[in-house]
Coordinates of C-alpha atoms in Angstrom, one line a residue:
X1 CA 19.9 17.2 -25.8
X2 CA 18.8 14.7 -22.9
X3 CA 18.5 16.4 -19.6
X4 CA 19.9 14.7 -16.6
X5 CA 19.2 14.4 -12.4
X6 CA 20.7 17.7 -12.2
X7 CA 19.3 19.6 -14.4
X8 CA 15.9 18.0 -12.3
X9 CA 17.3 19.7 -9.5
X10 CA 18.0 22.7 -11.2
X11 CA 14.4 23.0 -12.2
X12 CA 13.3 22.3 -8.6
X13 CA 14.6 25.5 -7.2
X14 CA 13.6 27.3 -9.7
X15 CA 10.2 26.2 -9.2
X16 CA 10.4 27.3 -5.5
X17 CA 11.9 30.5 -5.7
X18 CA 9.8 33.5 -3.9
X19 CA 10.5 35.5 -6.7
X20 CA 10.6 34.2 -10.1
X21 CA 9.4 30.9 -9.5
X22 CA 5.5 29.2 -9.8
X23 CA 3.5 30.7 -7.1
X24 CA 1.9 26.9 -6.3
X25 CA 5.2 25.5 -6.1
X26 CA 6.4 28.0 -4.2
X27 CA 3.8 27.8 -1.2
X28 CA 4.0 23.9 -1.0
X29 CA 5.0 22.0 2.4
X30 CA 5.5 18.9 3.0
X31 CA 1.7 18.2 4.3
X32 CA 0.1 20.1 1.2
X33 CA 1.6 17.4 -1.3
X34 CA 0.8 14.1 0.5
X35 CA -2.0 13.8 -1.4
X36 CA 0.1 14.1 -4.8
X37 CA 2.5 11.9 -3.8
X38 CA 0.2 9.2 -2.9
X39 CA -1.8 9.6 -6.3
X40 CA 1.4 9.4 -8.2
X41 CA 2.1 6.0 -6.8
X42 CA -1.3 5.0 -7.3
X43 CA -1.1 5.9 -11.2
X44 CA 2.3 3.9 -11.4
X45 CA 0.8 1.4 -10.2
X46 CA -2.2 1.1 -12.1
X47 CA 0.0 1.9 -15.5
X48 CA 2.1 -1.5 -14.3
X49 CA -1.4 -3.6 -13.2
X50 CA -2.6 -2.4 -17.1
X51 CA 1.1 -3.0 -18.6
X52 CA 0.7 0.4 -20.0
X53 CA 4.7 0.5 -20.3
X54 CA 5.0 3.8 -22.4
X55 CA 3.0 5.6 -19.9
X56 CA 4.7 4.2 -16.9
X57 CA 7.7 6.2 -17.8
X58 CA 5.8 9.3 -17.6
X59 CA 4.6 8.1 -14.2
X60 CA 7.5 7.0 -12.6
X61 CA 9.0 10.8 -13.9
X62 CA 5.9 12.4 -11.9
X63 CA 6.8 10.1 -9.0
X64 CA 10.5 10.7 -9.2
X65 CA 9.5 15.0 -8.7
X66 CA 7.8 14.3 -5.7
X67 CA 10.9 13.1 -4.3
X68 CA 13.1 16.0 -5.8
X69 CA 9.7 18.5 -4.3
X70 CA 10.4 17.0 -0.6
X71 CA 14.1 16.7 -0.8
X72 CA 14.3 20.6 -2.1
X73 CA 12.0 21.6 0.6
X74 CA 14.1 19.8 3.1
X75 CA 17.2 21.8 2.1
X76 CA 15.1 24.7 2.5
X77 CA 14.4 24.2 6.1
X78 CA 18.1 22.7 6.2
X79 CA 16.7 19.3 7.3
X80 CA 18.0 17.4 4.5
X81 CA 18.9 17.7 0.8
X82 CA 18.4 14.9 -2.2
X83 CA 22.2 13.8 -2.1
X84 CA 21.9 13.1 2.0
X85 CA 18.8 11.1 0.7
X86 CA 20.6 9.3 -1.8
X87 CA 23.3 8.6 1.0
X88 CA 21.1 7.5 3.3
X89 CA 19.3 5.4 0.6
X90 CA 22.2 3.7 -0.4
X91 CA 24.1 2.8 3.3
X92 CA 20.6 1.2 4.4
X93 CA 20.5 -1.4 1.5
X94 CA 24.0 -1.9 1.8
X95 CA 23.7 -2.7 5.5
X96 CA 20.6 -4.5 4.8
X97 CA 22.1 -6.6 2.4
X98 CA 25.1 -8.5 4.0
X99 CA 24.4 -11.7 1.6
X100 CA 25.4 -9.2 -1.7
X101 CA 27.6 -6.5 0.2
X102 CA 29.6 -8.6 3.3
X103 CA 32.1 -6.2 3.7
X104 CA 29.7 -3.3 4.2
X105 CA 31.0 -1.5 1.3
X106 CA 29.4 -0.9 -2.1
X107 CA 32.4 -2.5 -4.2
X108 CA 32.7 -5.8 -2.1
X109 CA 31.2 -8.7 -3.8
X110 CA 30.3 -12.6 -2.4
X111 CA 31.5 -15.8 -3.1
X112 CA 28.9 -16.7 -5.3
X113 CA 29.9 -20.3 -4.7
X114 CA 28.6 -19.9 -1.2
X115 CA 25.4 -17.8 -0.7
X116 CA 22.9 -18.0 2.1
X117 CA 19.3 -19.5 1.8
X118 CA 16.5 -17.5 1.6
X119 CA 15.7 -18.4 5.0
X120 CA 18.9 -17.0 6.1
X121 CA 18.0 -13.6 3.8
X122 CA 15.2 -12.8 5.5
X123 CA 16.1 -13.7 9.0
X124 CA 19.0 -11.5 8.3
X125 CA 16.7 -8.4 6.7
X126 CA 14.5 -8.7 9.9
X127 CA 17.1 -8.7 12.5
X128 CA 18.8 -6.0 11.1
X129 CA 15.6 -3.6 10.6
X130 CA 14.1 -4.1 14.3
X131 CA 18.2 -3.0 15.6
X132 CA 17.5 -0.1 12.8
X133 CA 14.5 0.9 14.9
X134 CA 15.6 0.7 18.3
X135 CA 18.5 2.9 17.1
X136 CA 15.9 5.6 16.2
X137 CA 15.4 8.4 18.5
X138 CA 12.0 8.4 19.9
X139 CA 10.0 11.6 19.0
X140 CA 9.0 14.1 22.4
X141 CA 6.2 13.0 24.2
X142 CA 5.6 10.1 22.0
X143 CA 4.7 6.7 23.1
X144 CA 6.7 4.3 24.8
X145 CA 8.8 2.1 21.6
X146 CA 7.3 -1.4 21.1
X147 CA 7.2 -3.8 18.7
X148 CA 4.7 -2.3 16.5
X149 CA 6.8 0.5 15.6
X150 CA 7.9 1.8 12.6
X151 CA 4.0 0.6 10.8
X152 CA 3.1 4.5 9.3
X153 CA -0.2 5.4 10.4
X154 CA -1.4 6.7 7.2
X155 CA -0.6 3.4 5.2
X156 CA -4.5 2.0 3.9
X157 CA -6.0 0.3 6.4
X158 CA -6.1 -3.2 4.7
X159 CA -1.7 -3.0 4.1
X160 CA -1.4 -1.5 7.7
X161 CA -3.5 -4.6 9.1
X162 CA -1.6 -7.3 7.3
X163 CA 1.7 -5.1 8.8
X164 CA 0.3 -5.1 12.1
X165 CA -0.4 -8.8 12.2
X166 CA 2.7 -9.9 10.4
X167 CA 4.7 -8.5 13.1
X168 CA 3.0 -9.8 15.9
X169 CA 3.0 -12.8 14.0
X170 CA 6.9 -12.7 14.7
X171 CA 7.1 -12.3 18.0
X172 CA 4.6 -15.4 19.0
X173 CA 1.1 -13.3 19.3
X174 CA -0.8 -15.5 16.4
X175 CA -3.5 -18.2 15.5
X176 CA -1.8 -22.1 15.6
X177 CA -3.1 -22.4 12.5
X178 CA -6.3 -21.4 10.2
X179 CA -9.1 -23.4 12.0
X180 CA -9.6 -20.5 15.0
X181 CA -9.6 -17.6 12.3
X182 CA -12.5 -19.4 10.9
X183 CA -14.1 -20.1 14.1
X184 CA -12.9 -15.7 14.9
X185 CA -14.6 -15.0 11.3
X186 CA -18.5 -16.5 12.4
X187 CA -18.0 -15.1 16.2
X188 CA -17.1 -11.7 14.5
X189 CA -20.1 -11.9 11.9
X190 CA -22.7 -12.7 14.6
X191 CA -21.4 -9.8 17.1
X192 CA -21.5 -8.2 13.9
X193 CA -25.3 -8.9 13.5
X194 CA -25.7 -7.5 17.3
X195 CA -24.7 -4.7 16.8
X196 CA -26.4 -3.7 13.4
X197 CA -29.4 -4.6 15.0
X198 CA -28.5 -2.7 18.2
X199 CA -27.7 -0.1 15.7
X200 CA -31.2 -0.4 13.6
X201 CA -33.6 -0.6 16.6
X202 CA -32.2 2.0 18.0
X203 CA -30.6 0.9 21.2
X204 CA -26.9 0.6 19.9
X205 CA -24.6 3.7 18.5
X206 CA -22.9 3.7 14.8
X207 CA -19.1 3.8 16.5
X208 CA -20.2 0.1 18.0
X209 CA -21.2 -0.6 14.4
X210 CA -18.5 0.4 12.8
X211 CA -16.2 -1.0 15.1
X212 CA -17.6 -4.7 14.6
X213 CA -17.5 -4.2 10.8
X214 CA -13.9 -3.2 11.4
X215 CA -13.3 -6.7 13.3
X216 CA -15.0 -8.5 10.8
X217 CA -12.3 -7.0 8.1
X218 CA -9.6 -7.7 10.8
X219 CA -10.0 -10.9 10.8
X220 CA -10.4 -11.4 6.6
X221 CA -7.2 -10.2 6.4
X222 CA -6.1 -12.5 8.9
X223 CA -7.2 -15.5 6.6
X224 CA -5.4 -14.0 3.8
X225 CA -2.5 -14.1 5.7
X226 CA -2.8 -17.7 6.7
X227 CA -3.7 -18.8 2.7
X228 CA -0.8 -16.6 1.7
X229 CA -3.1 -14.8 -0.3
X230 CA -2.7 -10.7 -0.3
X231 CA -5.9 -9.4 0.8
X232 CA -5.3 -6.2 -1.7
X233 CA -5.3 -8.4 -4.6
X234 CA -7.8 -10.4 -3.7
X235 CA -10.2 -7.5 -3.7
X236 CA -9.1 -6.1 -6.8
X237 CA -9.8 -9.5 -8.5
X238 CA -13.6 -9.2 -6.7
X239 CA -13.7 -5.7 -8.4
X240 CA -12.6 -6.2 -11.7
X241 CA -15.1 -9.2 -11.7
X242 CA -17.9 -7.1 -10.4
X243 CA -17.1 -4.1 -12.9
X244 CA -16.8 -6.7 -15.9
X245 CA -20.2 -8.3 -15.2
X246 CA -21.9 -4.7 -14.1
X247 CA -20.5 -3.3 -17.8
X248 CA -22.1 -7.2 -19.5
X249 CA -25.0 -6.1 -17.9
X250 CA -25.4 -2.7 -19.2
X251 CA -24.6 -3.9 -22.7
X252 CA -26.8 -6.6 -22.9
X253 CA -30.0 -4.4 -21.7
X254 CA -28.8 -1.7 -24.4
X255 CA -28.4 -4.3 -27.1
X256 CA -32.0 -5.5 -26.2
X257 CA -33.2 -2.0 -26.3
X258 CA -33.8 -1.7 -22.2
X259 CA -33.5 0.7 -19.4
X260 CA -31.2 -0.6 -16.3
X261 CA -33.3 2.0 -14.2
X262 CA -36.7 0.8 -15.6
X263 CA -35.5 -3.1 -14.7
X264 CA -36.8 -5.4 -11.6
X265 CA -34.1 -6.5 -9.1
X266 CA -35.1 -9.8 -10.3
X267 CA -34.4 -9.3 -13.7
X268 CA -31.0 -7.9 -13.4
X269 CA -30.0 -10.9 -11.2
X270 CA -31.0 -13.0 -14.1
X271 CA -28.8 -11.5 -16.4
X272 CA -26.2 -11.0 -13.6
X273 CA -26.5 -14.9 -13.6
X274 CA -26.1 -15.4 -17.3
X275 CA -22.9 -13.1 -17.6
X276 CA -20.7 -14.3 -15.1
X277 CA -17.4 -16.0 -16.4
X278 CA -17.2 -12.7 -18.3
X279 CA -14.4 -11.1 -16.7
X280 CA -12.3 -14.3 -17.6
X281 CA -12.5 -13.4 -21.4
X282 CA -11.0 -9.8 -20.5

């Protein structure tokens, strides 16, 4: 027997009922599982990143509940229900996708003889999200709309910078080229300097320090941007090449019969030195 959407569903409501259902299920909101939800995309990530394909099946199922978990408490509150998210799902992508769906319907097809550029595409996807967003009904007492909208608040700060900057990016606010981010980068290192010296002597305040660190980062991602390099993976290739060198470290000290703790700085740099290229053998 192979159990189907449905009978996911099924299970869902069970989970949540007052009576007879889990007790932890059954006191969830929507704020209390946030955290979940954002580790189970974490883990389906790292399961793809590892090309750990049986378990990504078993993380894509946990990811999969958290959508059934917010769509069943949504039908609670009678905000929503997992078929009107299906329904919504599926009318955005079709409107968003005029080059596969022209006639706005899920069984019309293109002449495949005559399909846009890419350029086209993505002009296309980008026009038709900002009139998606100025069709959204601003929330009471929120902020005047602008052209920043729509960036969630609680995306990391690294993706919500690139976000920020690509959009502005679009409507003219950006660098000519890479040459002033450069020239941005050493301004920001040096007020950067001030102020953890400010900071150190204690004249300046931590906020002041934090906030020039914060430019500093700002303006990295900025470069990324221009090199077309993501700024995420960048810093996960830094990481995995630390890590890889830290663990040749650690196993060429236990192989000579050494402490790490009982070691010089100066030592550990020289075998630091003699280990990297490591992580390129991993």
């Amino acid at each position: 027997m192979s159990y189907s959407l449905d009978d996911l569903k099924t299970l869902m409501v069970r989970l949540r009922d007052p009576d007879t259902g889990c007790p932890w299920d059954a006191r969830q909101t929507f704020a209390s599982i946030v955290p979940h939800t954002l580790e189970e995309a974490y883990e389906v990530a790292d399961a793809i990143e590892r090309e750990d394909y049986p378990n990504l099946e078993d993380e894509l199922g946990d990811l999969l509940f958290q959508v059934i978990f917010y769509s069943q408490i949504g039908q609670e509150l009678q905000y929503f229900d997992f078929d009107s998210v299906v329904d919504n799902l599926v009318c955005k992508l079709i409107r968003r996708h005029p080059h596969v769906f022209p006639e706005g319907t899920l069984a019309s097809r293109i002449d495949p003889h005559n399909r846009p550029d890419e350029d086209w595409i993505k002009q296309s996807w980008e026009r038709i999200k900002a009139e998606e967003r100025s069709l959204k009904p601003a929330p009471e007492s929120a902020e005047p709309s602008g052209r920043l909208d729509a960036i969630a608040r609680t995306l990391p700060a690294m993706a919500r910078a690139e976000k920020l900057q690509n959009r502005a990016a679009r409507h003219g606010f950006d660098w000519p080229d890479i040459a002033p981010v450069f020239d941005k980068l050493h301004e920001e290192i040096d007020e950067l300097k001030e102020a953890w010296q400010a900071a150190y002597d204690g004249s300046g305040e931590r906020d002041a320090l934090e906030d020039e660190l914060g430019d500093v980062m700002f303006v990295c991602v900025n470069l990324a941007r221009f090199m077309k390099v993501s700024p995420e993976q960048a810093l996960k290739r830094t990481n995995h090449k630390f890590e890889a060198r830290f663990r040749a470290i650690e196993a060429k000290l236990v192989a000579q019969g050494r402490d790490m703790d009982s070691e010089t700085l100066e030592a550990l740099d020289a075998i630091w030195q003699s280990v990297k290229g490591v992580e390129r053998q991993r």
